[in-house]
Amino acid sequence: MPSSQVAVLAGLGSWLPPRVVGNDEIAQRLDTSDEWIRTRTGITERRVVDPGTSTVDLAVEAGRRALASAGESAADAVVLATSTADQLCPASAPQVASELGLNGVAAFDVNAVCSGFVYGLATGAGLIAAGIARRVLVIGADVFTSLVDPEDRGTVPIFGDGAGAVLLRAGDADELGALGAFDLHSEGELAELLWVEAGGAKNRRSDDPRDHYLVMQGQTVFRHACARMAESARAVLDAAGWQVGDIDRFIGHQANIRILQTCAKQLGLAEDVMYSNIEKVGNTSAASIPIALADAAKDGTLQPGHRVVMGAFGAGLTWGSTLLRWPEVIPG
């Protein structure tokens, strides 16, 4: 395969669990209110899995829809961005590939939490550029509510469950849908700002059940998220030779409406350029960007030829961005 081949977005799909949990339902059992949640996060409802539904289940459905969107039934590799794999070992991607009928293909997980989908795109693009694969299914899927303390009013209202996926194919840099520059970073010394302490090799079991739930230092995370997402977006714009005014749509990680608004202000973006669907889905971690892409394509916000920047920030700390000109794609 020619070394000039790049990754082109050819298919798009998303899937949300059917159960809707509104703010009033949360307010009935926690010391909060619909107004408090909406004004601080922009969220009115989120989707939550029913018992027995797993990350693999969500990923398979989103992956199936992305393949159908592209008119394909096969891929050479599956990259699953998730921080809620169905088990600690092995990775969940091989099971996703198997259930999609993609037996024998390369399949592995990428855990960069809320930045996972952007990291997954970079990984898929690298597989294509290296000639290892011609078609890569990149899925972002999380059952993030499984990591949230059900008694914590600071995190329960924020997170929801879901999955989104894209099929990347080998193509040319001048095509619509061709992924452009990537900008990826991490800052591990700040991991404790947003983490689950127990469950891994360092602290496999803890007598304190709170150690198995997400801890988030919200205000500090907010400041880092706004600054890092804006910096990263500028980096990919510079690499592509684009100006801020060239951006038709910014699809950011749907963490909090105020983060998106502050990032837009720091970049000097017009209000209608920064897309958000957080009101209806909440923060779905690695799934948030592909779900937002699918929603924006379905409602006509994204049009072929639009110059689109995608940016994310998450635990790790991790953050990153990429860009493309939007292709003609009908999401599944």
PDB file of C-alpha atoms in Angstrom, residues 1-267:
ATOM      1  CA  MET A   1       0.000   0.000   0.000  1.00  0.00           C
ATOM      2  CA  PRO A   2       1.403   3.438  -0.867  1.00  0.00           C
ATOM      3  CA  SER A   3       2.841   5.281   2.114  1.00  0.00           C
ATOM      4  CA  SER A   4       0.831   8.360   1.158  1.00  0.00           C
ATOM      5  CA  GLN A   5      -2.412   6.680   2.234  1.00  0.00           C
ATOM      6  CA  VAL A   6      -4.242   8.415   5.082  1.00  0.00           C
ATOM      7  CA  ALA A   7      -7.270   7.541   7.185  1.00  0.00           C
ATOM      8  CA  VAL A   8     -10.616   8.671   5.787  1.00  0.00           C
ATOM      9  CA  LEU A   9     -13.841   8.634   7.799  1.00  0.00           C
ATOM     10  CA  ALA A  10     -16.197   6.415   5.805  1.00  0.00           C
ATOM     11  CA  GLY A  11     -18.863   5.300   8.283  1.00  0.00           C
ATOM     12  CA  LEU A  12     -20.443   6.546  11.496  1.00  0.00           C
ATOM     13  CA  GLY A  13     -22.754   5.002  14.080  1.00  0.00           C
ATOM     14  CA  SER A  14     -23.901   5.486  17.653  1.00  0.00           C
ATOM     15  CA  TRP A  15     -25.963   3.680  20.249  1.00  0.00           C
ATOM     16  CA  LEU A  16     -27.506   4.776  23.536  1.00  0.00           C
ATOM     17  CA  PRO A  17     -29.158   2.510  26.095  1.00  0.00           C
ATOM     18  CA  PRO A  18     -32.930   3.024  26.106  1.00  0.00           C
ATOM     19  CA  ARG A  19     -33.284   3.946  29.780  1.00  0.00           C
ATOM     20  CA  VAL A  20     -33.552   7.726  30.270  1.00  0.00           C
ATOM     21  CA  VAL A  21     -32.722   9.165  33.686  1.00  0.00           C
ATOM     22  CA  GLY A  22     -33.853  12.758  34.101  1.00  0.00           C
ATOM     23  CA  ASN A  23     -32.655  15.295  36.640  1.00  0.00           C
ATOM     24  CA  ASP A  24     -35.827  14.996  38.678  1.00  0.00           C
ATOM     25  CA  GLU A  25     -35.214  11.288  39.225  1.00  0.00           C
ATOM     26  CA  ILE A  26     -31.741  12.052  40.582  1.00  0.00           C
ATOM     27  CA  ALA A  27     -33.048  14.912  42.719  1.00  0.00           C
ATOM     28  CA  GLN A  28     -35.518  12.584  44.397  1.00  0.00           C
ATOM     29  CA  ARG A  29     -32.730  10.598  46.043  1.00  0.00           C
ATOM     30  CA  LEU A  30     -29.848  13.080  46.309  1.00  0.00           C
ATOM     31  CA  ASP A  31     -29.549  16.578  47.792  1.00  0.00           C
ATOM     32  CA  THR A  32     -29.818  18.398  44.475  1.00  0.00           C
ATOM     33  CA  SER A  33     -32.363  19.797  42.016  1.00  0.00           C
ATOM     34  CA  ASP A  34     -33.028  19.989  38.303  1.00  0.00           C
ATOM     35  CA  GLU A  35     -32.081  23.689  38.318  1.00  0.00           C
ATOM     36  CA  TRP A  36     -28.802  23.055  40.172  1.00  0.00           C
ATOM     37  CA  ILE A  37     -27.768  20.350  37.690  1.00  0.00           C
ATOM     38  CA  ARG A  38     -28.797  22.275  34.575  1.00  0.00           C
ATOM     39  CA  THR A  39     -27.134  25.547  35.525  1.00  0.00           C
ATOM     40  CA  ARG A  40     -23.827  23.878  36.423  1.00  0.00           C
ATOM     41  CA  THR A  41     -23.573  21.208  33.736  1.00  0.00           C
ATOM     42  CA  GLY A  42     -26.106  21.912  30.992  1.00  0.00           C
ATOM     43  CA  ILE A  43     -27.523  18.401  31.411  1.00  0.00           C
ATOM     44  CA  THR A  44     -31.233  17.595  31.717  1.00  0.00           C
ATOM     45  CA  GLU A  45     -31.090  13.830  31.163  1.00  0.00           C
ATOM     46  CA  ARG A  46     -28.711  10.989  30.465  1.00  0.00           C
ATOM     47  CA  ARG A  47     -28.896   7.346  29.376  1.00  0.00           C
ATOM     48  CA  VAL A  48     -28.072   4.562  31.837  1.00  0.00           C
ATOM     49  CA  VAL A  49     -27.672   0.863  31.059  1.00  0.00           C
ATOM     50  CA  ASP A  50     -30.023  -1.701  32.509  1.00  0.00           C
ATOM     51  CA  PRO A  51     -28.486  -4.415  34.712  1.00  0.00           C
ATOM     52  CA  GLY A  52     -26.665  -6.957  32.572  1.00  0.00           C
ATOM     53  CA  THR A  53     -25.868  -4.537  29.728  1.00  0.00           C
ATOM     54  CA  SER A  54     -22.127  -4.083  29.293  1.00  0.00           C
ATOM     55  CA  THR A  55     -19.596  -1.957  27.450  1.00  0.00           C
ATOM     56  CA  VAL A  56     -19.182  -4.736  24.885  1.00  0.00           C
ATOM     57  CA  ASP A  57     -22.931  -4.707  24.216  1.00  0.00           C
ATOM     58  CA  LEU A  58     -22.914  -0.965  23.526  1.00  0.00           C
ATOM     59  CA  ALA A  59     -19.732  -1.142  21.444  1.00  0.00           C
ATOM     60  CA  VAL A  60     -21.028  -3.966  19.259  1.00  0.00           C
ATOM     61  CA  GLU A  61     -24.201  -2.081  18.373  1.00  0.00           C
ATOM     62  CA  ALA A  62     -22.349   1.169  17.583  1.00  0.00           C
ATOM     63  CA  GLY A  63     -19.745  -0.731  15.565  1.00  0.00           C
ATOM     64  CA  ARG A  64     -22.421  -2.560  13.597  1.00  0.00           C
ATOM     65  CA  ARG A  65     -24.075   0.742  12.734  1.00  0.00           C
ATOM     66  CA  ALA A  66     -20.789   2.326  11.634  1.00  0.00           C
ATOM     67  CA  LEU A  67     -20.056  -0.614   9.331  1.00  0.00           C
ATOM     68  CA  ALA A  68     -23.550  -0.404   7.840  1.00  0.00           C
ATOM     69  CA  SER A  69     -23.164   3.356   7.377  1.00  0.00           C
ATOM     70  CA  ALA A  70     -20.039   2.719   5.305  1.00  0.00           C
ATOM     71  CA  GLY A  71     -21.672  -0.110   3.357  1.00  0.00           C
ATOM     72  CA  GLU A  72     -19.084  -2.531   4.734  1.00  0.00           C
ATOM     73  CA  SER A  73     -19.244  -5.828   6.586  1.00  0.00           C
ATOM     74  CA  ALA A  74     -15.562  -6.190   7.431  1.00  0.00           C
ATOM     75  CA  ALA A  75     -12.582  -4.367   8.916  1.00  0.00           C
ATOM     76  CA  ASP A  76      -8.926  -5.262   9.397  1.00  0.00           C
ATOM     77  CA  ALA A  77      -8.663  -3.989  12.968  1.00  0.00           C
ATOM     78  CA  VAL A  78     -10.864  -2.906  15.882  1.00  0.00           C
ATOM     79  CA  VAL A  79      -9.704  -0.210  18.281  1.00  0.00           C
ATOM     80  CA  LEU A  80     -11.956   0.162  21.328  1.00  0.00           C
ATOM     81  CA  ALA A  81     -11.538   3.338  23.363  1.00  0.00           C
ATOM     82  CA  THR A  82     -12.890   2.649  26.841  1.00  0.00           C
ATOM     83  CA  SER A  83     -12.063   2.940  30.531  1.00  0.00           C
ATOM     84  CA  THR A  84     -14.856   0.561  31.541  1.00  0.00           C
ATOM     85  CA  ALA A  85     -13.826  -2.703  29.925  1.00  0.00           C
ATOM     86  CA  ASP A  86     -16.079  -5.617  30.833  1.00  0.00           C
ATOM     87  CA  GLN A  87     -13.279  -7.196  32.837  1.00  0.00           C
ATOM     88  CA  LEU A  88      -9.787  -6.237  34.010  1.00  0.00           C
ATOM     89  CA  CYS A  89      -8.253  -8.887  31.751  1.00  0.00           C
ATOM     90  CA  PRO A  90      -8.480  -9.480  28.821  1.00  0.00           C
ATOM     91  CA  ALA A  91      -9.305  -6.392  26.768  1.00  0.00           C
ATOM     92  CA  SER A  92     -12.875  -6.067  25.497  1.00  0.00           C
ATOM     93  CA  ALA A  93     -12.049  -5.291  21.852  1.00  0.00           C
ATOM     94  CA  PRO A  94     -11.444  -8.924  20.808  1.00  0.00           C
ATOM     95  CA  GLN A  95     -14.912  -9.870  22.057  1.00  0.00           C
ATOM     96  CA  VAL A  96     -16.414  -6.895  20.208  1.00  0.00           C
ATOM     97  CA  ALA A  97     -14.654  -7.987  17.014  1.00  0.00           C
ATOM     98  CA  SER A  98     -15.870 -11.550  17.449  1.00  0.00           C
ATOM     99  CA  GLU A  99     -19.490 -10.530  17.993  1.00  0.00           C
ATOM    100  CA  LEU A 100     -19.296  -8.387  14.856  1.00  0.00           C
ATOM    101  CA  GLY A 101     -18.077 -11.394  12.876  1.00  0.00           C
ATOM    102  CA  LEU A 102     -14.594  -9.926  12.481  1.00  0.00           C
ATOM    103  CA  ASN A 103     -12.803 -13.058  13.563  1.00  0.00           C
ATOM    104  CA  GLY A 104      -9.020 -13.079  13.377  1.00  0.00           C
ATOM    105  CA  VAL A 105      -8.539  -9.318  13.041  1.00  0.00           C
ATOM    106  CA  ALA A 106      -6.298  -7.217  15.273  1.00  0.00           C
ATOM    107  CA  ALA A 107      -8.337  -5.933  18.221  1.00  0.00           C
ATOM    108  CA  PHE A 108      -7.276  -4.043  21.341  1.00  0.00           C
ATOM    109  CA  ASP A 109      -8.413  -1.469  23.882  1.00  0.00           C
ATOM    110  CA  VAL A 110      -7.135   2.098  24.290  1.00  0.00           C
ATOM    111  CA  ASN A 111      -7.682   3.666  27.716  1.00  0.00           C
ATOM    112  CA  ALA A 112      -7.300   7.441  27.673  1.00  0.00           C
ATOM    113  CA  VAL A 113     -10.669   7.916  29.401  1.00  0.00           C
ATOM    114  CA  CYS A 114     -12.531  10.923  27.947  1.00  0.00           C
ATOM    115  CA  SER A 115      -9.742  11.539  25.411  1.00  0.00           C
ATOM    116  CA  GLY A 116      -9.927   7.909  24.321  1.00  0.00           C
ATOM    117  CA  PHE A 117     -11.747   8.418  21.034  1.00  0.00           C
ATOM    118  CA  VAL A 118      -9.229  10.978  19.768  1.00  0.00           C
ATOM    119  CA  TYR A 119      -6.399   8.664  20.842  1.00  0.00           C
ATOM    120  CA  GLY A 120      -8.233   5.814  19.101  1.00  0.00           C
ATOM    121  CA  LEU A 121      -8.524   7.813  15.894  1.00  0.00           C
ATOM    122  CA  ALA A 122      -4.785   8.511  15.994  1.00  0.00           C
ATOM    123  CA  THR A 123      -4.114   4.799  16.510  1.00  0.00           C
ATOM    124  CA  GLY A 124      -6.375   3.800  13.635  1.00  0.00           C
ATOM    125  CA  ALA A 125      -4.823   6.423  11.376  1.00  0.00           C
ATOM    126  CA  GLY A 126      -1.382   5.084  12.296  1.00  0.00           C
ATOM    127  CA  LEU A 127      -2.350   1.519  11.391  1.00  0.00           C
ATOM    128  CA  ILE A 128      -3.515   2.721   7.999  1.00  0.00           C
ATOM    129  CA  ALA A 129      -0.477   4.942   7.371  1.00  0.00           C
ATOM    130  CA  ALA A 130       1.844   2.056   8.275  1.00  0.00           C
ATOM    131  CA  GLY A 131       0.141  -0.264   5.812  1.00  0.00           C
ATOM    132  CA  ILE A 132      -0.990  -2.643   8.567  1.00  0.00           C
ATOM    133  CA  ALA A 133      -4.694  -2.163   7.834  1.00  0.00           C
ATOM    134  CA  ARG A 134      -6.897  -0.674   5.145  1.00  0.00           C
ATOM    135  CA  ARG A 135     -10.062  -0.457   7.243  1.00  0.00           C
ATOM    136  CA  VAL A 136     -10.104   0.220  10.987  1.00  0.00           C
ATOM    137  CA  LEU A 137     -13.197   0.294  13.166  1.00  0.00           C
ATOM    138  CA  VAL A 138     -12.676   2.820  15.970  1.00  0.00           C
ATOM    139  CA  ILE A 139     -15.240   2.639  18.760  1.00  0.00           C
ATOM    140  CA  GLY A 140     -15.674   4.796  21.841  1.00  0.00           C
ATOM    141  CA  ALA A 141     -17.831   3.037  24.444  1.00  0.00           C
ATOM    142  CA  ASP A 142     -18.261   3.439  28.176  1.00  0.00           C
ATOM    143  CA  VAL A 143     -20.590   2.355  30.936  1.00  0.00           C
ATOM    144  CA  PHE A 144     -19.195   5.148  33.044  1.00  0.00           C
ATOM    145  CA  THR A 145     -22.060   5.049  35.515  1.00  0.00           C
ATOM    146  CA  SER A 146     -20.434   1.855  36.819  1.00  0.00           C
ATOM    147  CA  LEU A 147     -17.571   3.992  38.203  1.00  0.00           C
ATOM    148  CA  VAL A 148     -19.754   6.608  39.882  1.00  0.00           C
ATOM    149  CA  ASP A 149     -20.616   6.547  43.579  1.00  0.00           C
ATOM    150  CA  PRO A 150     -24.451   6.433  43.578  1.00  0.00           C
ATOM    151  CA  GLU A 151     -24.474   8.714  46.640  1.00  0.00           C
ATOM    152  CA  ASP A 152     -22.206  11.411  45.182  1.00  0.00           C
ATOM    153  CA  ARG A 153     -24.263  14.353  43.956  1.00  0.00           C
ATOM    154  CA  GLY A 154     -21.129  15.848  42.365  1.00  0.00           C
ATOM    155  CA  THR A 155     -20.692  13.025  39.839  1.00  0.00           C
ATOM    156  CA  VAL A 156     -24.004  11.165  39.513  1.00  0.00           C
ATOM    157  CA  PRO A 157     -25.721  13.947  37.498  1.00  0.00           C
ATOM    158  CA  ILE A 158     -22.803  14.305  35.083  1.00  0.00           C
ATOM    159  CA  PHE A 159     -22.225  10.885  33.605  1.00  0.00           C
ATOM    160  CA  GLY A 160     -24.182   8.688  31.227  1.00  0.00           C
ATOM    161  CA  ASP A 161     -23.566   5.548  29.189  1.00  0.00           C
ATOM    162  CA  GLY A 162     -23.273   5.099  25.440  1.00  0.00           C
ATOM    163  CA  ALA A 163     -21.168   4.207  22.417  1.00  0.00           C
ATOM    164  CA  GLY A 164     -20.172   5.711  19.092  1.00  0.00           C
ATOM    165  CA  ALA A 165     -18.017   4.415  16.262  1.00  0.00           C
ATOM    166  CA  VAL A 166     -16.428   5.322  12.959  1.00  0.00           C
ATOM    167  CA  LEU A 167     -15.025   3.187  10.178  1.00  0.00           C
ATOM    168  CA  LEU A 168     -11.755   4.548   8.822  1.00  0.00           C
ATOM    169  CA  ARG A 169     -10.526   3.474   5.393  1.00  0.00           C
ATOM    170  CA  ALA A 170      -7.327   4.069   3.489  1.00  0.00           C
ATOM    171  CA  GLY A 171      -7.599   7.026   1.148  1.00  0.00           C
ATOM    172  CA  ASP A 172      -6.014  10.247  -0.041  1.00  0.00           C
ATOM    173  CA  ALA A 173      -5.295  13.406   1.913  1.00  0.00           C
ATOM    174  CA  ASP A 174      -7.372  15.606  -0.401  1.00  0.00           C
ATOM    175  CA  GLU A 175     -10.573  13.595   0.101  1.00  0.00           C
ATOM    176  CA  LEU A 176     -13.448  14.750   2.254  1.00  0.00           C
ATOM    177  CA  GLY A 177     -13.217  12.850   5.520  1.00  0.00           C
ATOM    178  CA  ALA A 178      -9.429  12.559   5.505  1.00  0.00           C
ATOM    179  CA  LEU A 179      -8.083  12.959   9.036  1.00  0.00           C
ATOM    180  CA  GLY A 180      -5.511  15.722   9.306  1.00  0.00           C
ATOM    181  CA  ALA A 181      -3.020  16.614  12.006  1.00  0.00           C
ATOM    182  CA  PHE A 182      -3.178  15.117  15.508  1.00  0.00           C
ATOM    183  CA  ASP A 183      -2.104  16.686  18.794  1.00  0.00           C
ATOM    184  CA  LEU A 184      -1.917  14.356  21.834  1.00  0.00           C
ATOM    185  CA  HIS A 185      -0.673  15.018  25.379  1.00  0.00           C
ATOM    186  CA  SER A 186      -0.710  13.748  28.959  1.00  0.00           C
ATOM    187  CA  GLU A 187       0.186  14.978  32.445  1.00  0.00           C
ATOM    188  CA  GLY A 188       0.380  11.958  34.742  1.00  0.00           C
ATOM    189  CA  GLU A 189       1.474  13.850  37.832  1.00  0.00           C
ATOM    190  CA  LEU A 190      -2.079  15.209  38.024  1.00  0.00           C
ATOM    191  CA  ALA A 191      -3.762  11.802  37.820  1.00  0.00           C
ATOM    192  CA  GLU A 192      -5.347  12.137  41.258  1.00  0.00           C
ATOM    193  CA  LEU A 193      -7.472  15.048  40.087  1.00  0.00           C
ATOM    194  CA  LEU A 194      -9.734  12.573  38.334  1.00  0.00           C
ATOM    195  CA  TRP A 195      -9.306   8.904  39.138  1.00  0.00           C
ATOM    196  CA  VAL A 196     -10.520   5.615  40.608  1.00  0.00           C
ATOM    197  CA  GLU A 197      -7.915   4.624  43.183  1.00  0.00           C
ATOM    198  CA  ALA A 198      -8.639   0.928  43.672  1.00  0.00           C
ATOM    199  CA  GLY A 199      -9.100  -1.999  41.310  1.00  0.00           C
ATOM    200  CA  GLY A 200      -5.758  -2.044  39.515  1.00  0.00           C
ATOM    201  CA  ALA A 201      -2.512  -3.867  40.229  1.00  0.00           C
ATOM    202  CA  LYS A 202      -1.283  -1.243  42.709  1.00  0.00           C
ATOM    203  CA  ASN A 203      -4.381  -1.398  44.896  1.00  0.00           C
ATOM    204  CA  ARG A 204      -6.361  -4.420  43.749  1.00  0.00           C
ATOM    205  CA  ARG A 205      -8.707  -4.449  46.729  1.00  0.00           C
ATOM    206  CA  SER A 206      -9.585  -1.787  49.253  1.00  0.00           C
ATOM    207  CA  ASP A 207     -11.662  -2.026  52.408  1.00  0.00           C
ATOM    208  CA  ASP A 208     -13.069   1.431  51.688  1.00  0.00           C
ATOM    209  CA  PRO A 209     -15.773   1.110  48.993  1.00  0.00           C
ATOM    210  CA  ARG A 210     -15.250   4.762  48.063  1.00  0.00           C
ATOM    211  CA  ASP A 211     -11.831   3.856  46.657  1.00  0.00           C
ATOM    212  CA  HIS A 212     -13.600   1.949  43.881  1.00  0.00           C
ATOM    213  CA  TYR A 213     -15.528   4.999  42.697  1.00  0.00           C
ATOM    214  CA  LEU A 214     -14.502   8.023  40.665  1.00  0.00           C
ATOM    215  CA  VAL A 215     -13.029  10.959  42.586  1.00  0.00           C
ATOM    216  CA  MET A 216     -13.063  14.306  40.797  1.00  0.00           C
ATOM    217  CA  GLN A 217     -11.654  17.655  41.866  1.00  0.00           C
ATOM    218  CA  GLY A 218     -14.105  19.537  39.710  1.00  0.00           C
ATOM    219  CA  GLN A 219     -12.873  23.129  39.785  1.00  0.00           C
ATOM    220  CA  THR A 220      -9.247  22.227  39.113  1.00  0.00           C
ATOM    221  CA  VAL A 221     -10.237  19.823  36.338  1.00  0.00           C
ATOM    222  CA  PHE A 222     -12.401  22.575  34.830  1.00  0.00           C
ATOM    223  CA  ARG A 223      -9.475  24.997  34.575  1.00  0.00           C
ATOM    224  CA  HIS A 224      -7.150  22.416  33.033  1.00  0.00           C
ATOM    225  CA  ALA A 225      -9.794  21.184  30.589  1.00  0.00           C
ATOM    226  CA  CYS A 226     -10.564  24.648  29.197  1.00  0.00           C
ATOM    227  CA  ALA A 227      -6.919  25.638  28.790  1.00  0.00           C
ATOM    228  CA  ARG A 228      -5.680  22.331  27.375  1.00  0.00           C
ATOM    229  CA  MET A 229      -8.500  21.862  24.868  1.00  0.00           C
ATOM    230  CA  ALA A 230      -7.989  25.386  23.527  1.00  0.00           C
ATOM    231  CA  GLU A 231      -4.200  24.936  23.287  1.00  0.00           C
ATOM    232  CA  SER A 232      -4.562  21.613  21.502  1.00  0.00           C
ATOM    233  CA  ALA A 233      -7.082  22.981  19.024  1.00  0.00           C
ATOM    234  CA  ARG A 234      -4.691  25.809  18.140  1.00  0.00           C
ATOM    235  CA  ALA A 235      -1.908  23.272  17.586  1.00  0.00           C
ATOM    236  CA  VAL A 236      -3.830  21.263  14.974  1.00  0.00           C
ATOM    237  CA  LEU A 237      -5.075  24.445  13.315  1.00  0.00           C
ATOM    238  CA  ASP A 238      -1.487  25.634  12.959  1.00  0.00           C
ATOM    239  CA  ALA A 239      -0.399  22.252  11.585  1.00  0.00           C
ATOM    240  CA  ALA A 240      -3.186  22.303   8.996  1.00  0.00           C
ATOM    241  CA  GLY A 241      -2.689  25.949   8.076  1.00  0.00           C
ATOM    242  CA  TRP A 242      -6.228  26.789   9.170  1.00  0.00           C
ATOM    243  CA  GLN A 243      -7.340  29.887  11.033  1.00  0.00           C
ATOM    244  CA  VAL A 244      -9.860  29.881  13.874  1.00  0.00           C
ATOM    245  CA  GLY A 245     -12.298  31.584  11.534  1.00  0.00           C
ATOM    246  CA  ASP A 246     -12.037  28.644   9.142  1.00  0.00           C
ATOM    247  CA  ILE A 247     -13.708  26.282  11.631  1.00  0.00           C
ATOM    248  CA  ASP A 248     -17.296  25.492  10.716  1.00  0.00           C
ATOM    249  CA  ARG A 249     -17.896  23.153  13.663  1.00  0.00           C
ATOM    250  CA  PHE A 250     -15.988  22.317  16.844  1.00  0.00           C
ATOM    251  CA  ILE A 251     -17.042  18.933  18.237  1.00  0.00           C
ATOM    252  CA  GLY A 252     -15.593  18.794  21.731  1.00  0.00           C
ATOM    253  CA  HIS A 253     -15.810  16.185  24.440  1.00  0.00           C
ATOM    254  CA  GLN A 254     -19.176  16.686  26.097  1.00  0.00           C
ATOM    255  CA  ALA A 255     -17.996  17.018  29.696  1.00  0.00           C
ATOM    256  CA  ASN A 256     -19.804  20.127  30.855  1.00  0.00           C
ATOM    257  CA  ILE A 257     -21.513  22.913  28.913  1.00  0.00           C
ATOM    258  CA  ARG A 258     -19.471  25.552  30.750  1.00  0.00           C
ATOM    259  CA  ILE A 259     -16.209  23.895  29.674  1.00  0.00           C
ATOM    260  CA  LEU A 260     -17.368  23.995  26.057  1.00  0.00           C
ATOM    261  CA  GLN A 261     -18.469  27.620  26.343  1.00  0.00           C
ATOM    262  CA  THR A 262     -15.220  28.699  28.021  1.00  0.00           C
ATOM    263  CA  CYS A 263     -13.126  26.832  25.445  1.00  0.00           C
ATOM    264  CA  ALA A 264     -15.043  28.541  22.642  1.00  0.00           C
ATOM    265  CA  LYS A 265     -14.448  31.921  24.255  1.00  0.00           C
ATOM    266  CA  GLN A 266     -10.722  31.268  24.656  1.00  0.00           C
ATOM    267  CA  LEU A 267     -10.475  30.270  20.991  1.00  0.00           C
TER     268      LEU A 267
END
